[in-house]
Short mmCIF file of C-alpha atoms and ligand atoms in Angstrom, two decimals:
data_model
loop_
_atom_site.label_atom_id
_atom_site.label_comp_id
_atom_site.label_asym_id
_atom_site.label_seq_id
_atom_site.Cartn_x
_atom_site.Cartn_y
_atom_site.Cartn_z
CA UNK A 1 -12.54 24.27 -17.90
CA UNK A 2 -13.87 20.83 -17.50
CA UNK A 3 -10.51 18.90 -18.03
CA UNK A 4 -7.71 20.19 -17.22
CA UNK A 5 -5.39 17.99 -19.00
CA UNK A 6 -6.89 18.47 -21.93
CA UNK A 7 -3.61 19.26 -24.73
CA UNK A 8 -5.03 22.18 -26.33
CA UNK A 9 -1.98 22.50 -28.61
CA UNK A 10 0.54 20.10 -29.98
CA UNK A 11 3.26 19.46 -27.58
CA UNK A 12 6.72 18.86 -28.93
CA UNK A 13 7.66 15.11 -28.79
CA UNK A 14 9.93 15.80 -25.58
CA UNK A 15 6.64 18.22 -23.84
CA UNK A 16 4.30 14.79 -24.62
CA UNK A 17 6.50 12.64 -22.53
CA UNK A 18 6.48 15.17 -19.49
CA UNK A 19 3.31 15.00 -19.72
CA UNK A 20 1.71 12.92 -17.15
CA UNK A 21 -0.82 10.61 -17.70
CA UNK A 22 0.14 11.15 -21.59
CA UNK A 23 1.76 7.95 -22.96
CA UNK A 24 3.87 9.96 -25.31
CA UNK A 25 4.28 6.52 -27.25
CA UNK A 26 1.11 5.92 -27.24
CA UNK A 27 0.38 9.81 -28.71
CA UNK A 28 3.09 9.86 -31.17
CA UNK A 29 2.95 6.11 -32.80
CA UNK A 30 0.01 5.83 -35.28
CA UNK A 31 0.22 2.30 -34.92
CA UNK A 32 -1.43 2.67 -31.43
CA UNK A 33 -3.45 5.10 -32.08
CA UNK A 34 -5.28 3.34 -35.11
CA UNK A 35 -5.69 0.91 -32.28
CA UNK A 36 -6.57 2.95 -29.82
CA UNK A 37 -9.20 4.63 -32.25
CA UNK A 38 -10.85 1.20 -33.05
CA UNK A 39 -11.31 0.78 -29.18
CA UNK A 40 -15.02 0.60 -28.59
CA UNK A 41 -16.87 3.09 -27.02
CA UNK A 42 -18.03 1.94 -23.14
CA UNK A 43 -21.35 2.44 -21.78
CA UNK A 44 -20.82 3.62 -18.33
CA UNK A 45 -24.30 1.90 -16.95
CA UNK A 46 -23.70 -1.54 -18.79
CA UNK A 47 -20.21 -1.87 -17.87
CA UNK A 48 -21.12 -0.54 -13.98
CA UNK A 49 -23.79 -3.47 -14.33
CA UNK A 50 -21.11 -6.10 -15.67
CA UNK A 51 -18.52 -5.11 -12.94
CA UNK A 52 -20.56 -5.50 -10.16
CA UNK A 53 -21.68 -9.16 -11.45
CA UNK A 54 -18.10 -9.74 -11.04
CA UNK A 55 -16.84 -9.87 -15.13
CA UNK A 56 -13.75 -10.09 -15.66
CA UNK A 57 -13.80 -9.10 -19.24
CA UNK A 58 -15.50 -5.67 -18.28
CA UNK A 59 -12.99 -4.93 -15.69
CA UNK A 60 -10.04 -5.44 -17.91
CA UNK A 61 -11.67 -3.13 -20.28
CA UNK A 62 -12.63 -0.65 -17.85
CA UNK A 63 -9.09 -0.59 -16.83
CA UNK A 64 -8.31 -0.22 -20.06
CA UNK A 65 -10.55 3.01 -19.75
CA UNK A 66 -9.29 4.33 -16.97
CA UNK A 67 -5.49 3.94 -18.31
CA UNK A 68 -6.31 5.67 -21.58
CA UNK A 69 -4.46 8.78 -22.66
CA UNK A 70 -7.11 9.72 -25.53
CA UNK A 71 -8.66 13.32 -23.58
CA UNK A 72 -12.04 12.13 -25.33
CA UNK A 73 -12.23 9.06 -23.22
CA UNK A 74 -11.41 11.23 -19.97
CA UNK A 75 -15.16 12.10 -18.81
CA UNK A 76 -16.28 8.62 -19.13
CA UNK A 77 -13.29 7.38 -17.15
CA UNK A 78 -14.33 9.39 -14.59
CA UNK A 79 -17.97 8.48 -14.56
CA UNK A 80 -17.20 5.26 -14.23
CA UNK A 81 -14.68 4.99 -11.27
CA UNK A 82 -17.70 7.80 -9.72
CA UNK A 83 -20.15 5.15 -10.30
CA UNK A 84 -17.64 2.49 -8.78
CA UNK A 85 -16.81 4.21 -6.24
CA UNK A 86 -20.12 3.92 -3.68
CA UNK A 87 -19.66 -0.34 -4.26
CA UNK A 88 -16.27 0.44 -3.40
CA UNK A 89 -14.65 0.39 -0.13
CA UNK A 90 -14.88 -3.14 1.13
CA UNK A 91 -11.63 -4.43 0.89
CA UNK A 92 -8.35 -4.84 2.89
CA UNK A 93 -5.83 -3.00 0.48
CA UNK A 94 -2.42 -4.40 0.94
CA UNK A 95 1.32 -3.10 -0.10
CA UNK A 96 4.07 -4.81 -0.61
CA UNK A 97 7.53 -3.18 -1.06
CA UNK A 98 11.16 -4.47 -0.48
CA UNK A 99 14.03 -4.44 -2.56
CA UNK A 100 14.21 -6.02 -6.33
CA UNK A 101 14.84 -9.90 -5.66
CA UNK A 102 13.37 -9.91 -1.83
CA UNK A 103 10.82 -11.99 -3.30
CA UNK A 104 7.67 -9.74 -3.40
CA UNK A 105 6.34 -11.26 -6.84
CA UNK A 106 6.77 -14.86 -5.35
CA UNK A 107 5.47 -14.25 -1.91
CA UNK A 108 2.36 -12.36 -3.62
CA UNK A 109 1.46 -15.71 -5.38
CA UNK A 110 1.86 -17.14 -2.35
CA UNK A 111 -0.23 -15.15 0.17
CA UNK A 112 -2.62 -14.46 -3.05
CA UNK A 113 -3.05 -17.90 -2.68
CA UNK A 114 -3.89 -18.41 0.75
CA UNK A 115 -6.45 -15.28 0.76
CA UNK A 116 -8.45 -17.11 -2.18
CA UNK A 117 -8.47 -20.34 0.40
CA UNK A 118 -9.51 -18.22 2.63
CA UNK A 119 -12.87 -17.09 0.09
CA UNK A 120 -11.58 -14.19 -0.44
CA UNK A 121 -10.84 -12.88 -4.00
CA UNK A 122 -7.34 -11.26 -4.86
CA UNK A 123 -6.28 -8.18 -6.97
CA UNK A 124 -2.95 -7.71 -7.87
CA UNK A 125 -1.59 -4.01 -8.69
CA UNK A 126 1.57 -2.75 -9.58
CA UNK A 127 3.04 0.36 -8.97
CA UNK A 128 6.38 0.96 -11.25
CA UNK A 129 6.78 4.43 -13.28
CA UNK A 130 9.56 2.77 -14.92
CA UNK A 131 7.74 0.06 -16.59
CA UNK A 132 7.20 2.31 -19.86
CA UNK A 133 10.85 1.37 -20.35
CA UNK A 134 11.45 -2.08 -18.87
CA UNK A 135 8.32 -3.42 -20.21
CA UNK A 136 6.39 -3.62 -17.11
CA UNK A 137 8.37 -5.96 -14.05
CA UNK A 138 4.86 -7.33 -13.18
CA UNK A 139 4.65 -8.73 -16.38
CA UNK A 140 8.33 -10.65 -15.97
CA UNK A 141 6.73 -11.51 -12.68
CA UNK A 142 3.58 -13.78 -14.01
CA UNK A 143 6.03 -16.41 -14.21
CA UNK A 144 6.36 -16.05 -10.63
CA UNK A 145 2.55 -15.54 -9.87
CA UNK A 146 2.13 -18.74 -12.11
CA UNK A 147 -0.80 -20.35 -10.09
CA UNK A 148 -2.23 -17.38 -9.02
CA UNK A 149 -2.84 -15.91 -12.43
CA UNK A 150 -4.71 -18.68 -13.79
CA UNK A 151 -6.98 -18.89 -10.52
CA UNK A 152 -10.97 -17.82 -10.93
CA UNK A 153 -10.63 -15.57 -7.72
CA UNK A 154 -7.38 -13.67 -9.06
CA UNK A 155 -6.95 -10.75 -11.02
CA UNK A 156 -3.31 -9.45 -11.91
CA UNK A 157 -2.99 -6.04 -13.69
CA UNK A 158 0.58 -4.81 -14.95
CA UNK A 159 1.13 -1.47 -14.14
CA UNK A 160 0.35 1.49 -16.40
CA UNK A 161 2.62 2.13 -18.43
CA UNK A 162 2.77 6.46 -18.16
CA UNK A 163 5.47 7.98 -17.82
CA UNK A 164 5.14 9.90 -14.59
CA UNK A 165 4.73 8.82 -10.73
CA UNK A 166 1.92 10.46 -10.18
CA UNK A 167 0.20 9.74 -12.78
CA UNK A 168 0.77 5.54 -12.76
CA UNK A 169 -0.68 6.91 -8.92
CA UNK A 170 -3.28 7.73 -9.77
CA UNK A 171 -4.72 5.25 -12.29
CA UNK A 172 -3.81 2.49 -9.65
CA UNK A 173 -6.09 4.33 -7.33
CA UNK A 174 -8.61 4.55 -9.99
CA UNK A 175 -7.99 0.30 -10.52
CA UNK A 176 -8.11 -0.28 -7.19
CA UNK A 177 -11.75 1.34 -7.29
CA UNK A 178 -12.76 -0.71 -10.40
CA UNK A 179 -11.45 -4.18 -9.05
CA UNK A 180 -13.42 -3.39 -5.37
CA UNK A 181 -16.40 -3.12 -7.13
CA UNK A 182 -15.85 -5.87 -8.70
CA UNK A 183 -15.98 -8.11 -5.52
CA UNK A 184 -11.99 -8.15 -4.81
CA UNK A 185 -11.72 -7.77 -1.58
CA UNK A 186 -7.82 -7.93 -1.02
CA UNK A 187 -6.27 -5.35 -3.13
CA UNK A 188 -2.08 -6.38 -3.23
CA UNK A 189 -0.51 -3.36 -4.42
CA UNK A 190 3.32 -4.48 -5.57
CA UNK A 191 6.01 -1.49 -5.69
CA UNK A 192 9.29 -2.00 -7.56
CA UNK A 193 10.84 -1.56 -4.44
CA UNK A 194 13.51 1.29 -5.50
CA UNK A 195 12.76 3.90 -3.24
CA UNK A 196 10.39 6.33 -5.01
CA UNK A 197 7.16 4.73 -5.72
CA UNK A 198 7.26 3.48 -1.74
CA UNK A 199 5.52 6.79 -0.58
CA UNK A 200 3.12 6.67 -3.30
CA UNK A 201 2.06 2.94 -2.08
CA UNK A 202 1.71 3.46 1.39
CA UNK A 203 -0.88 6.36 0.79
CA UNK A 204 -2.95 4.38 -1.04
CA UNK A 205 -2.92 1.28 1.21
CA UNK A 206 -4.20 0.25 4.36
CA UNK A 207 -1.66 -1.82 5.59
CA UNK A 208 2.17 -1.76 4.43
CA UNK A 209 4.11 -4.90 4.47
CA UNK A 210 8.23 -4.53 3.83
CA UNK A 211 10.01 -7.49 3.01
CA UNK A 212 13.72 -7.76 4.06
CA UNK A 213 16.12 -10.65 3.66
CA UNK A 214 18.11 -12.21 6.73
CA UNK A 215 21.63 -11.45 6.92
CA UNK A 216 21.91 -8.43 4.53
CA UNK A 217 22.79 -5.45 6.69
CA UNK A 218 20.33 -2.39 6.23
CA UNK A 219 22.86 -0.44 4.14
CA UNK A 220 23.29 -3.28 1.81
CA UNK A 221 19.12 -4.10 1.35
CA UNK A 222 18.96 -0.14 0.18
CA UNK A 223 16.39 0.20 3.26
CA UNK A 224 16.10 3.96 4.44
CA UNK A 225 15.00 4.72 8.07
CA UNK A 226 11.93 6.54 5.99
CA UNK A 227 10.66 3.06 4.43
CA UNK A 228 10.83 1.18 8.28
CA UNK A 229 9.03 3.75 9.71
CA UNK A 230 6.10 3.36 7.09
CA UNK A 231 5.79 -0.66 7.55
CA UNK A 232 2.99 -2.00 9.69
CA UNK A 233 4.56 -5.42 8.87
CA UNK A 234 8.02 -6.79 8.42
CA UNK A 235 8.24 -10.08 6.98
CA UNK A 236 11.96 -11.51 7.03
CA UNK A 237 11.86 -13.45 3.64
CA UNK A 238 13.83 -16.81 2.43
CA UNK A 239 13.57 -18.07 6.30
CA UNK A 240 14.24 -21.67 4.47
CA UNK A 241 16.79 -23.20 3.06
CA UNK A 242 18.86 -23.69 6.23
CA UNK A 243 18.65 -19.47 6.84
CA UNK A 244 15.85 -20.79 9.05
CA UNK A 245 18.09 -19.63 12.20
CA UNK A 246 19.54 -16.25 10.46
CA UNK A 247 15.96 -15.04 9.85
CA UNK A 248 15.02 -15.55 13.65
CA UNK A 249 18.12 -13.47 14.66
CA UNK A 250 17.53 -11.11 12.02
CA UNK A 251 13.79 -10.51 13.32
CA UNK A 252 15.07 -10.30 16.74
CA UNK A 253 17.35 -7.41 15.42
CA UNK A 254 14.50 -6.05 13.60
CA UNK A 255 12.41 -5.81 16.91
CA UNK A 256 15.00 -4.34 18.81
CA UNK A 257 15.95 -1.82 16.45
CA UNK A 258 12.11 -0.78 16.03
CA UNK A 259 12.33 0.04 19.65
CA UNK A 260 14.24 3.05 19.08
CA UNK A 261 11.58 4.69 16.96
CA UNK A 262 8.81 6.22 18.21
CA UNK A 263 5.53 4.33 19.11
CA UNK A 264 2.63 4.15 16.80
CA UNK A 265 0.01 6.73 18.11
CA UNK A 266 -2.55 4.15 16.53
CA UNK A 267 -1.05 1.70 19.26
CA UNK A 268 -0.06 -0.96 17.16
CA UNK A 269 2.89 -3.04 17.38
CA UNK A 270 4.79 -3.26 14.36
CA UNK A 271 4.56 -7.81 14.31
CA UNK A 272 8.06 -8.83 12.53
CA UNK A 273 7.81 -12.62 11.33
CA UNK A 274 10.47 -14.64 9.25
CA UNK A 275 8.52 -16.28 6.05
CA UNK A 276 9.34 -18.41 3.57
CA UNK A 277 7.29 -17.30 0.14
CA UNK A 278 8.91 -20.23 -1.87
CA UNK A 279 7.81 -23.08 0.94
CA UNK A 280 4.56 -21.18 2.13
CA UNK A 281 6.48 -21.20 5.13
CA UNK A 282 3.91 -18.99 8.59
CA UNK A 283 1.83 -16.80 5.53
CA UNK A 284 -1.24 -18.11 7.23
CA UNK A 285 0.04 -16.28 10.13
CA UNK A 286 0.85 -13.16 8.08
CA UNK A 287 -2.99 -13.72 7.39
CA UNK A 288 -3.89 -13.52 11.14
CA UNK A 289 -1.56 -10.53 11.42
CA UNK A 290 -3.37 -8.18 8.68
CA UNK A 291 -6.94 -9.94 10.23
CA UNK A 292 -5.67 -8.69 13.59
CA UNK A 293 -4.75 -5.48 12.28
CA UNK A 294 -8.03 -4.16 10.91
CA UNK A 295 -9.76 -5.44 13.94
CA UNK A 296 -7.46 -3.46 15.98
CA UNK A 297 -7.80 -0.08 13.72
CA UNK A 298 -11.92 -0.89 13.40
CA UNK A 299 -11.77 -0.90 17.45
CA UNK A 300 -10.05 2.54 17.88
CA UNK A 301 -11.98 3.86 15.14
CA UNK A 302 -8.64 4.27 12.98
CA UNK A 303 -9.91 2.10 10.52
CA UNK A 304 -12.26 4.74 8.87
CA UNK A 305 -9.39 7.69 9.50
CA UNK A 306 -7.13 5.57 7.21
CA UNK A 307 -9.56 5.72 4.62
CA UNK A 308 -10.47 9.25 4.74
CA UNK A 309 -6.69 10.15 4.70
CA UNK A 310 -6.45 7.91 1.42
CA UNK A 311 -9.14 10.04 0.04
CA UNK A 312 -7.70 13.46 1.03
CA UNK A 313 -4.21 12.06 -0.19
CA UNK A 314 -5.93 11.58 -4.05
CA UNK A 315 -7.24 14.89 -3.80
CA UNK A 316 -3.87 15.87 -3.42
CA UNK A 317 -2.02 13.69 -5.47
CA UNK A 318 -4.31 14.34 -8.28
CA UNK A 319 -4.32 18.05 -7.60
CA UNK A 320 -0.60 18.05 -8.06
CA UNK A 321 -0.87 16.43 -11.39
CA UNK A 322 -3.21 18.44 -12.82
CA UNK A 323 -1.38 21.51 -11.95
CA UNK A 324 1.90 19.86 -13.59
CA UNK A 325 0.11 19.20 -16.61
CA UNK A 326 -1.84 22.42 -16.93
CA UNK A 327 1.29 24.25 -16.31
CA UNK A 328 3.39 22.40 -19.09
CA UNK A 329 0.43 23.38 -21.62
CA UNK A 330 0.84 27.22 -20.64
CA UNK A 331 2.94 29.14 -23.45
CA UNK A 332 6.58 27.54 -24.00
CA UNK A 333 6.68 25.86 -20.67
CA UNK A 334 7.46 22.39 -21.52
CA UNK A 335 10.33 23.92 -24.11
CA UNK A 336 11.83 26.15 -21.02
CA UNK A 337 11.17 22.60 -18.90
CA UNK A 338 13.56 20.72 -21.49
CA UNK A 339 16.22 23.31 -21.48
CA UNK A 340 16.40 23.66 -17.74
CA UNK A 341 16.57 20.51 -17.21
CA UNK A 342 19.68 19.76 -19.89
CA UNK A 343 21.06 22.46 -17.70
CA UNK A 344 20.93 20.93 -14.11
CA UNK A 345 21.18 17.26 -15.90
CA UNK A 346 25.00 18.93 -16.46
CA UNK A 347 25.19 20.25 -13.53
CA UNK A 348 25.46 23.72 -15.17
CA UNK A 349 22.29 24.60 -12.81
CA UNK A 350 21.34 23.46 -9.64
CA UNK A 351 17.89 22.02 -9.41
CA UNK A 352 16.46 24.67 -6.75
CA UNK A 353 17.80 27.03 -9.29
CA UNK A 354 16.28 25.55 -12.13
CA UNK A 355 12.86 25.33 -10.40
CA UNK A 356 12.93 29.07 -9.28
CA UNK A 357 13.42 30.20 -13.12
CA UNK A 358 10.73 28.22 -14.19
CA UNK A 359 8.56 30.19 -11.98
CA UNK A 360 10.39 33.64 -11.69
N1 GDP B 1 15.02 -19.58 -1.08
C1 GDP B 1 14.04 -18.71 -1.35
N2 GDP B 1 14.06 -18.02 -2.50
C2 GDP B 1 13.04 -17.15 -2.75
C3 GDP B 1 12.00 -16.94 -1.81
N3 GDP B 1 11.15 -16.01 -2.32
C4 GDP B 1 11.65 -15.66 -3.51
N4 GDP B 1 12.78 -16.33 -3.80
C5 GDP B 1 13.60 -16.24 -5.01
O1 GDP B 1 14.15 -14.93 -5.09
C6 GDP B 1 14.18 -14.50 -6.44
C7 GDP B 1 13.45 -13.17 -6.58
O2 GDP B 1 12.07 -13.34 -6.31
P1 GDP B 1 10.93 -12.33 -6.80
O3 GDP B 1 9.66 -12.84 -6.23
O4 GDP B 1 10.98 -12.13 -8.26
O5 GDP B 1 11.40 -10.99 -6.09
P2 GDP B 1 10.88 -9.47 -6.29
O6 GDP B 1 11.84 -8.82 -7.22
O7 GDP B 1 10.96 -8.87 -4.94
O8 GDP B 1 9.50 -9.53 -6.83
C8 GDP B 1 13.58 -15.61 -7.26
O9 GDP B 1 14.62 -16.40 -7.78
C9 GDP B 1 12.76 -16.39 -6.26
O10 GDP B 1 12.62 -17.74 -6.61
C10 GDP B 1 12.01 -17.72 -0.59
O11 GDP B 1 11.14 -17.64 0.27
N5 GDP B 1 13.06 -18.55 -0.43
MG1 MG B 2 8.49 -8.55 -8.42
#
């Protein structure tokens, strides 16, 4: 059974969208699929060739690739992050989370930016399962990422648009692969910052950066215990202004309430700065941060471990999808799916409940 997701039978329009990695919009509209149909077929060696010489063209199509929902184009998908993948590697991959309106979008211009100064060469990811419905927040956010989207060295991808968590996951993985091999070696993975796509991020990344404002108490920035205790960077945002002050007693409070959690068995300190993304305000010394970071993880030989726990974390992200998908295929599952879940959505059922049927 060589692909797993592979729909053997026609899912009911409500089984598509459960699907993941199935754009049931994409499945059910013949618009889209006339278009996807007239897509042209990608050679895995010339476009492996192109990537690597850094065109720009090629990776948005091989994105394109890799995002598709048509089975058929599955097996050269994967070929082609496979072939990717050993030119892959070299980069600092970077994510950014913090509540909607912290400023992620405009601070990622900014450090973007300042990387690309630097002579390095920026890729900007998204990770928001919701997009499907809101049109895809990244793309709202060029306006923001103004500069940086019309700059050589750039590259700014919306997210994918499928449905489910894991599977906008995984293709972001797969991106991240294409745009390495491309020569990008910062990868700035954007979440939507509203609590579920967090975990997701941070096992894909090799550095976390959360973004809080000054002056907004914990409670009110949404911020759970869970989310401070993944960041290897806090960056106190809108330090300008006149909130200059507020953000340096609001890192201050930061720093003493990191105190309380446990320390980092990789021995690093958790740096909290106050920034300004609008007036460019200390991101060169965010810069030095993440620069002193990797030399810190390369020196204890964590550096590598991060990277290997990325890997295992795919294999396990990707095993989880499968299994969803495969399972929704089997018999009536994705019909018994839709009427258990009418049943907890009322609260006739409790989830646990609901989950246990599935499988009794
Ligand atoms: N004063 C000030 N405003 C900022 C700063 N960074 C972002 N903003 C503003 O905050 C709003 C939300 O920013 P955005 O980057 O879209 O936030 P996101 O939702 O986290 O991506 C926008 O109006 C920005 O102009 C900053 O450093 N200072
Ligand atoms: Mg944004």
């Amino acid at each position: 059974m060589p692909y797993l997701y592979l729909v053997t039978k026609k899912p009911s329009k409500s089984a598509l969208s459960e699907v993941p990695g199935v754009d049931a919009q994409a499945s059910l509209n013949p618009n889209l699929k006339q278009r996807n149909i007239k897509r042209k077929q990608i050679d895995v060696e010339s476009t492996l060739e192109k990537l690597l010489a850094g065109d720009r063209t090629a990776l948005s199509q091989a994105i394109t690739l890799v995002e598709s929902t048509r089975p058929s184009d599955f097996p050269t998908a994967d070929k082609l992050v496979q072939a990717c993948l050993e030119h892959s590697g070299k980069s600092i991959r970077i994510g950014i989370t913090g509540v909607p309106g912290v400023g992620k979008s405009t601070f990622v211009e900014r450090f973007g930016l300042e990387w690309i100064e630097k002579n390095h060469k920026v890729a900007v990811l998204a990770v928001d399962p919701s997009s499907a419905k809101t049109g895809g927040s990244i793309l709202g956010d060029k306006t923001r990422m103004n500069r940086l989207s019309q700059n050589e060295n750039a590259f700014i991808r919306p997210s994918p648009s499928a449905g489910s968590l894991g599977g906008v996951a995984r293709k972001t993985r797969e991106t991240m692969i294409l745009c390495e091999a491309a020569g990008y070696d910062i990868i700035l993975v954007e979440t939507v910052g509203v609590g579920q796509s967090e975990t997701s991020v941070k096992r894909m990344v090799d550095l976390f950066a959360l973004l809080l404002l000054p002056g907004a108490g914990d409670e009110l920035q949404g911020i759970k215990r869970g989310i401070m205790e993944m960041a290897d960077l806090i960056l106190l945002n809108k330090a300008d202004s006149g909130q200059e002050r507020k953000a340096q007693l609001a890192a201050a409070e930061v720093r003493r309430a990191l105190k309380l959690y446990p320390d980092d068995p990789r021995g690093w300190t958790i740096p909290v700065e106050p920034i300004s993304a609008v007036e460019g305000t200390n991101i060169p010394e965010v810069i030095d941060e993440i620069e002193k970071f990797r030399r810190h993880m390369e020196l204890k030989g964590h550096w590598h471990e991060l990277r290997s726990s990325q890997a295992l974390w795919w294999l396990d992200d990707t095993i989880g999808e499968l299994l969803h998908s495969y399972w929704l295929q089997q018999g009536d599952n994705a019909t018994r799916l839709s009427e258990v879940k009418a049943k907890v959505q009322s609260g006739e059922m409790s989830p646990l409940a609901g989950a246990r049927r599935l499988f009794g």
